[in-house]
Short mmCIF file of C-alpha atoms in Angstrom, two decimals:
data_model
loop_
_atom_site.label_atom_id
_atom_site.label_comp_id
_atom_site.label_asym_id
_atom_site.label_seq_id
_atom_site.Cartn_x
_atom_site.Cartn_y
_atom_site.Cartn_z
CA UNK A 1051 0.00 0.00 0.00
CA UNK A 1052 1.09 3.58 -0.42
CA UNK A 1053 0.15 7.19 0.06
CA UNK A 1054 1.65 10.53 -0.90
CA UNK A 1055 2.52 12.94 1.88
CA UNK A 1056 2.53 16.68 1.51
CA UNK A 1057 5.72 18.50 2.40
CA UNK A 1058 5.05 21.52 4.63
CA UNK A 1059 5.85 24.87 3.05
CA UNK A 1060 8.79 26.84 4.34
CA UNK A 1061 8.07 30.27 5.75
CA UNK A 1062 11.32 31.06 7.50
CA UNK A 1063 13.23 34.28 8.01
CA UNK A 1064 16.56 32.56 8.64
CA UNK A 1065 18.25 29.18 8.97
CA UNK A 1066 19.06 27.99 12.45
CA UNK A 1067 20.25 24.80 14.06
CA UNK A 1068 17.44 22.22 14.42
CA UNK A 1069 15.27 22.21 17.53
CA UNK A 1070 13.08 19.53 18.97
CA UNK A 1071 9.85 21.47 18.47
CA UNK A 1072 7.95 21.04 15.16
CA UNK A 1073 8.53 23.53 12.38
CA UNK A 1074 5.47 25.70 11.72
CA UNK A 1075 4.06 25.32 8.21
CA UNK A 1076 0.80 27.13 7.45
CA UNK A 1077 0.33 25.95 3.86
CA UNK A 1078 1.09 22.79 1.84
CA UNK A 1079 3.78 22.45 -0.80
CA UNK A 1080 3.86 20.00 -3.73
CA UNK A 1081 3.81 16.29 -2.97
CA UNK A 1082 7.27 15.07 -2.06
CA UNK A 1083 7.13 11.75 -0.15
CA UNK A 1084 5.71 8.47 -1.40
CA UNK A 1085 5.14 6.34 1.72
CA UNK A 1086 4.78 2.61 0.99
CA UNK A 1087 4.11 -0.32 3.33
CA UNK A 1088 2.70 -3.85 3.54
CA UNK A 1089 -0.78 -4.57 4.97
CA UNK A 1090 0.74 -5.82 8.24
CA UNK A 1091 2.02 -2.28 8.83
CA UNK A 1092 -1.20 -0.39 8.13
CA UNK A 1093 -1.38 0.94 11.70
CA UNK A 1094 2.36 1.64 11.81
CA UNK A 1095 2.16 3.64 8.59
CA UNK A 1096 -0.62 5.76 10.05
CA UNK A 1097 1.61 6.49 13.06
CA UNK A 1098 4.62 7.24 10.85
CA UNK A 1099 2.88 9.60 8.42
CA UNK A 1100 2.81 12.71 10.65
CA UNK A 1101 6.35 12.03 11.86
CA UNK A 1102 7.55 11.83 8.26
CA UNK A 1103 5.85 15.15 7.51
CA UNK A 1104 7.54 16.72 10.52
CA UNK A 1105 10.92 15.22 9.55
CA UNK A 1106 10.57 16.66 6.03
CA UNK A 1107 9.79 20.05 7.53
CA UNK A 1108 12.81 19.83 9.83
CA UNK A 1109 15.19 19.04 6.97
CA UNK A 1110 13.79 21.71 4.65
CA UNK A 1111 13.92 24.25 7.48
CA UNK A 1112 17.55 23.41 8.14
CA UNK A 1113 18.56 23.89 4.51
CA UNK A 1114 16.12 26.75 3.87
CA UNK A 1115 14.98 25.05 0.66
CA UNK A 1116 12.68 22.18 -0.33
CA UNK A 1117 13.77 18.77 -1.55
CA UNK A 1118 14.63 19.11 -5.26
CA UNK A 1119 12.50 16.13 -6.24
CA UNK A 1120 10.08 13.56 -4.78
CA UNK A 1121 11.32 10.39 -3.13
CA UNK A 1122 9.99 7.20 -1.55
CA UNK A 1123 9.99 5.98 2.03
CA UNK A 1124 9.43 2.22 2.10
CA UNK A 1125 8.51 0.45 5.33
CA UNK A 1126 9.72 -3.16 5.37
CA UNK A 1127 7.85 -5.66 7.57
CA UNK A 1128 10.90 -7.63 8.77
CA UNK A 1129 14.69 -7.76 8.72
CA UNK A 1130 14.79 -10.14 5.74
CA UNK A 1131 12.77 -7.74 3.60
CA UNK A 1132 14.86 -4.79 4.81
CA UNK A 1133 18.10 -6.58 3.90
CA UNK A 1134 16.73 -7.54 0.48
CA UNK A 1135 16.08 -3.87 -0.31
CA UNK A 1136 19.80 -3.10 -0.62
CA UNK A 1137 21.53 -3.42 -4.01
CA UNK A 1138 23.77 -6.53 -4.22
CA UNK A 1139 26.73 -4.36 -5.20
CA UNK A 1140 26.66 -2.79 -1.76
CA UNK A 1141 27.73 -6.14 -0.33
CA UNK A 1142 25.84 -5.69 2.93
CA UNK A 1143 24.50 -9.22 3.30
CA UNK A 1144 22.65 -9.27 6.62
CA UNK A 1145 22.56 -5.87 8.30
CA UNK A 1146 23.61 -5.31 11.90
CA UNK A 1147 20.86 -5.18 14.53
CA UNK A 1148 21.36 -1.42 15.14
CA UNK A 1149 20.76 -0.62 11.49
CA UNK A 1150 17.07 0.08 10.92
CA UNK A 1151 17.07 2.63 8.08
CA UNK A 1152 19.08 3.84 5.11
CA UNK A 1153 18.68 6.90 2.91
CA UNK A 1154 19.96 7.90 -0.54
CA UNK A 1155 18.66 10.35 -3.15
CA UNK A 1156 15.78 8.13 -4.27
CA UNK A 1157 14.46 7.58 -0.77
CA UNK A 1158 14.57 5.73 2.54
CA UNK A 1159 14.41 2.05 3.39
CA UNK A 1160 12.99 1.59 6.91
CA UNK A 1161 12.62 -1.53 9.00
CA UNK A 1162 9.15 -1.19 10.48
CA UNK A 1163 9.34 0.06 14.08
CA UNK A 1164 6.76 -2.64 14.80
CA UNK A 1165 9.58 -5.17 14.30
CA UNK A 1166 12.28 -3.37 16.27
CA UNK A 1167 11.75 -5.10 19.61
CA UNK A 1168 12.23 -8.53 18.02
CA UNK A 1169 14.67 -7.74 15.20
CA UNK A 1170 16.67 -4.65 16.20
CA UNK A 1171 18.74 -3.23 19.04
CA UNK A 1172 19.52 0.26 20.41
CA UNK A 1173 16.16 1.65 19.25
CA UNK A 1174 12.94 2.12 21.20
CA UNK A 1175 9.90 2.08 18.87
CA UNK A 1176 7.79 3.78 21.53
CA UNK A 1177 10.11 6.80 21.74
CA UNK A 1178 8.61 9.12 19.13
CA UNK A 1179 11.26 11.82 19.64
CA UNK A 1180 13.94 9.25 18.85
CA UNK A 1181 11.95 8.01 15.85
CA UNK A 1182 11.50 11.54 14.54
CA UNK A 1183 15.21 12.25 14.77
CA UNK A 1184 16.03 8.95 13.07
CA UNK A 1185 13.65 9.71 10.20
CA UNK A 1186 15.09 13.21 9.86
CA UNK A 1187 18.62 11.75 9.84
CA UNK A 1188 17.79 9.55 6.87
CA UNK A 1189 15.96 12.36 5.10
CA UNK A 1190 19.11 14.49 5.39
CA UNK A 1191 20.89 11.72 3.47
CA UNK A 1192 18.14 11.91 0.84
CA UNK A 1193 18.53 15.68 0.60
CA UNK A 1194 22.32 15.36 0.46
CA UNK A 1195 22.12 12.69 -2.24
CA UNK A 1196 19.82 14.84 -4.33
CA UNK A 1197 22.50 17.56 -4.35
CA UNK A 1198 25.51 15.30 -4.92
CA UNK A 1199 27.00 14.01 -8.19
CA UNK A 1200 26.80 10.51 -6.67
CA UNK A 1201 23.13 10.16 -5.58
CA UNK A 1202 23.74 6.84 -3.79
CA UNK A 1203 27.13 8.02 -2.38
CA UNK A 1204 28.95 5.12 -4.06
CA UNK A 1205 31.52 7.54 -5.49
CA UNK A 1206 31.82 9.64 -2.33
CA UNK A 1207 35.06 8.78 -0.52
CA UNK A 1208 36.94 9.96 2.54
CA UNK A 1209 34.22 12.24 3.95
CA UNK A 1210 32.05 9.85 5.95
CA UNK A 1211 32.46 12.22 8.90
CA UNK A 1212 30.76 14.95 6.89
CA UNK A 1213 27.90 12.86 5.45
CA UNK A 1214 27.01 11.25 8.78
CA UNK A 1215 27.84 14.32 10.83
CA UNK A 1216 25.58 16.45 8.69
CA UNK A 1217 22.71 14.01 9.13
CA UNK A 1218 23.34 13.87 12.89
CA UNK A 1219 23.48 17.65 13.27
CA UNK A 1220 20.67 18.62 10.91
CA UNK A 1221 18.28 16.01 12.32
CA UNK A 1222 18.67 17.24 15.89
CA UNK A 1223 20.34 14.02 17.06
CA UNK A 1224 23.07 15.94 18.89
CA UNK A 1225 20.36 16.56 21.50
CA UNK A 1226 19.75 12.82 21.94
CA UNK A 1227 20.73 11.89 25.52
CA UNK A 1228 21.82 8.45 24.29
CA UNK A 1229 24.46 9.95 22.00
CA UNK A 1230 28.05 9.69 23.24
CA UNK A 1231 29.18 13.36 23.17
CA UNK A 1232 32.25 14.83 21.49
CA UNK A 1233 33.41 16.53 24.68
CA UNK A 1234 33.54 13.16 26.44
CA UNK A 1235 35.53 11.73 23.54
CA UNK A 1236 38.10 14.52 23.83
CA UNK A 1237 38.39 14.51 27.63
CA UNK A 1238 38.88 10.73 27.70
CA UNK A 1239 41.49 10.73 24.95
CA UNK A 1240 39.18 9.10 22.42
CA UNK A 1241 38.97 12.06 20.07
CA UNK A 1242 40.06 11.58 16.45
CA UNK A 1243 43.60 12.45 15.38
CA UNK A 1244 42.44 12.65 11.74
CA UNK A 1245 39.14 13.31 10.00
CA UNK A 1246 39.24 9.78 8.66
CA UNK A 1247 38.99 8.54 12.27
CA UNK A 1248 36.07 10.78 13.19
CA UNK A 1249 33.45 8.35 11.88
CA UNK A 1250 34.69 5.37 13.91
CA UNK A 1251 33.97 3.84 17.28
CA UNK A 1252 31.58 4.66 20.09
CA UNK A 1253 31.76 8.44 19.62
CA UNK A 1254 31.33 8.55 15.83
CA UNK A 1255 27.90 10.21 15.83
CA UNK A 1256 28.71 12.77 18.52
CA UNK A 1257 32.13 13.61 17.11
CA UNK A 1258 31.04 13.83 13.47
CA UNK A 1259 27.89 15.76 14.30
CA UNK A 1260 29.89 18.15 16.46
CA UNK A 1261 32.42 18.67 13.67
CA UNK A 1262 29.70 19.63 11.19
CA UNK A 1263 28.03 21.88 13.77
CA UNK A 1264 31.37 23.64 14.20
CA UNK A 1265 31.79 24.00 10.42
CA UNK A 1266 28.26 25.37 10.14
CA UNK A 1267 29.05 27.99 12.76
CA UNK A 1268 32.27 28.96 11.01
CA UNK A 1269 31.15 29.19 7.38
CA UNK A 1270 27.38 29.69 7.62
CA UNK A 1271 24.43 27.74 6.26
CA UNK A 1272 24.72 28.95 2.65
CA UNK A 1273 28.33 27.73 2.33
CA UNK A 1274 27.42 24.50 4.17
CA UNK A 1275 24.83 23.84 1.45
CA UNK A 1276 27.59 24.23 -1.14
CA UNK A 1277 29.44 21.41 0.62
CA UNK A 1278 26.66 18.99 -0.37
CA UNK A 1279 28.24 18.64 -3.79
CA UNK A 1280 31.64 17.50 -2.52
CA UNK A 1281 32.69 13.89 -3.15
CA UNK A 1282 36.11 13.82 -1.46
CA UNK A 1283 38.27 15.76 1.04
CA UNK A 1284 40.01 17.62 -1.78
CA UNK A 1285 36.65 19.12 -2.80
CA UNK A 1286 35.22 19.57 0.70
CA UNK A 1287 38.01 21.23 2.69
CA UNK A 1288 38.50 24.20 0.29
CA UNK A 1289 34.80 24.98 0.77
CA UNK A 1290 35.31 24.84 4.53
CA UNK A 1291 38.34 27.09 4.14
CA UNK A 1292 40.52 25.14 6.57
CA UNK A 1293 43.12 22.41 6.31
CA UNK A 1294 42.40 19.15 8.10
CA UNK A 1295 44.82 20.08 10.87
CA UNK A 1296 43.31 23.55 11.29
CA UNK A 1297 39.78 22.21 11.36
CA UNK A 1298 40.53 19.58 13.99
CA UNK A 1299 42.54 21.97 16.17
CA UNK A 1300 39.91 24.71 16.13
CA UNK A 1301 37.08 22.20 16.67
CA UNK A 1302 38.86 20.65 19.69
CA UNK A 1303 39.42 24.08 21.22
CA UNK A 1304 35.77 25.06 20.69
CA UNK A 1305 34.40 21.82 22.17
CA UNK A 1306 36.64 21.95 25.24
CA UNK A 1307 35.90 25.65 25.81
CA UNK A 1308 32.15 25.09 25.75
#
């Protein structure tokens, strides 16, 4: 089954970091999300629909612009169906229990929250704030993919910290109390020595999200949007205007001074 969701219109004076409260949207914009599910998830789809609308609004508010084109969000009834949704060339096989969603330019694959208690870990299907942030995270990947020369990120290399950090920051996940924070990583000696190490280990979400939040504060939202087209460090860092060493040093100082 399927339904089209309306993306809320943007009526914003400025771009700001995401907040937990819903983004106001007084009038509808063109259809943007195609939500599909199996009959077993009829009730779950009804619960997801308003959260998806709110997640779309959050992402468009962050970037101060709508999604360039429509996309699909497919709810899979079980882990086997979720795993089968990935292209063979990705070589994923069976996904890890913490992985419940994936987003690229064409849309999002989501393991039904109905199945999380039996077939997933680290996610509470009853926590709607967590679910909203997770949906927004994947929609940031969709938005990113729609602005990148490699829509499925296959040809994007060496900037995992930026792709995942952007999704963490823009979705509001830095406010998630379950997220291991960047400051803790630095004070315990677990901070990354290189950008390539930022998206690794226990602190990968907090560190990468914090890095992108720092970049956003340094260069502004308009320049951050320009970074969406980068496919490698050699393209990304000139847009940031800092070398890798400068970025890491200034980020560490900012985090520890906060």
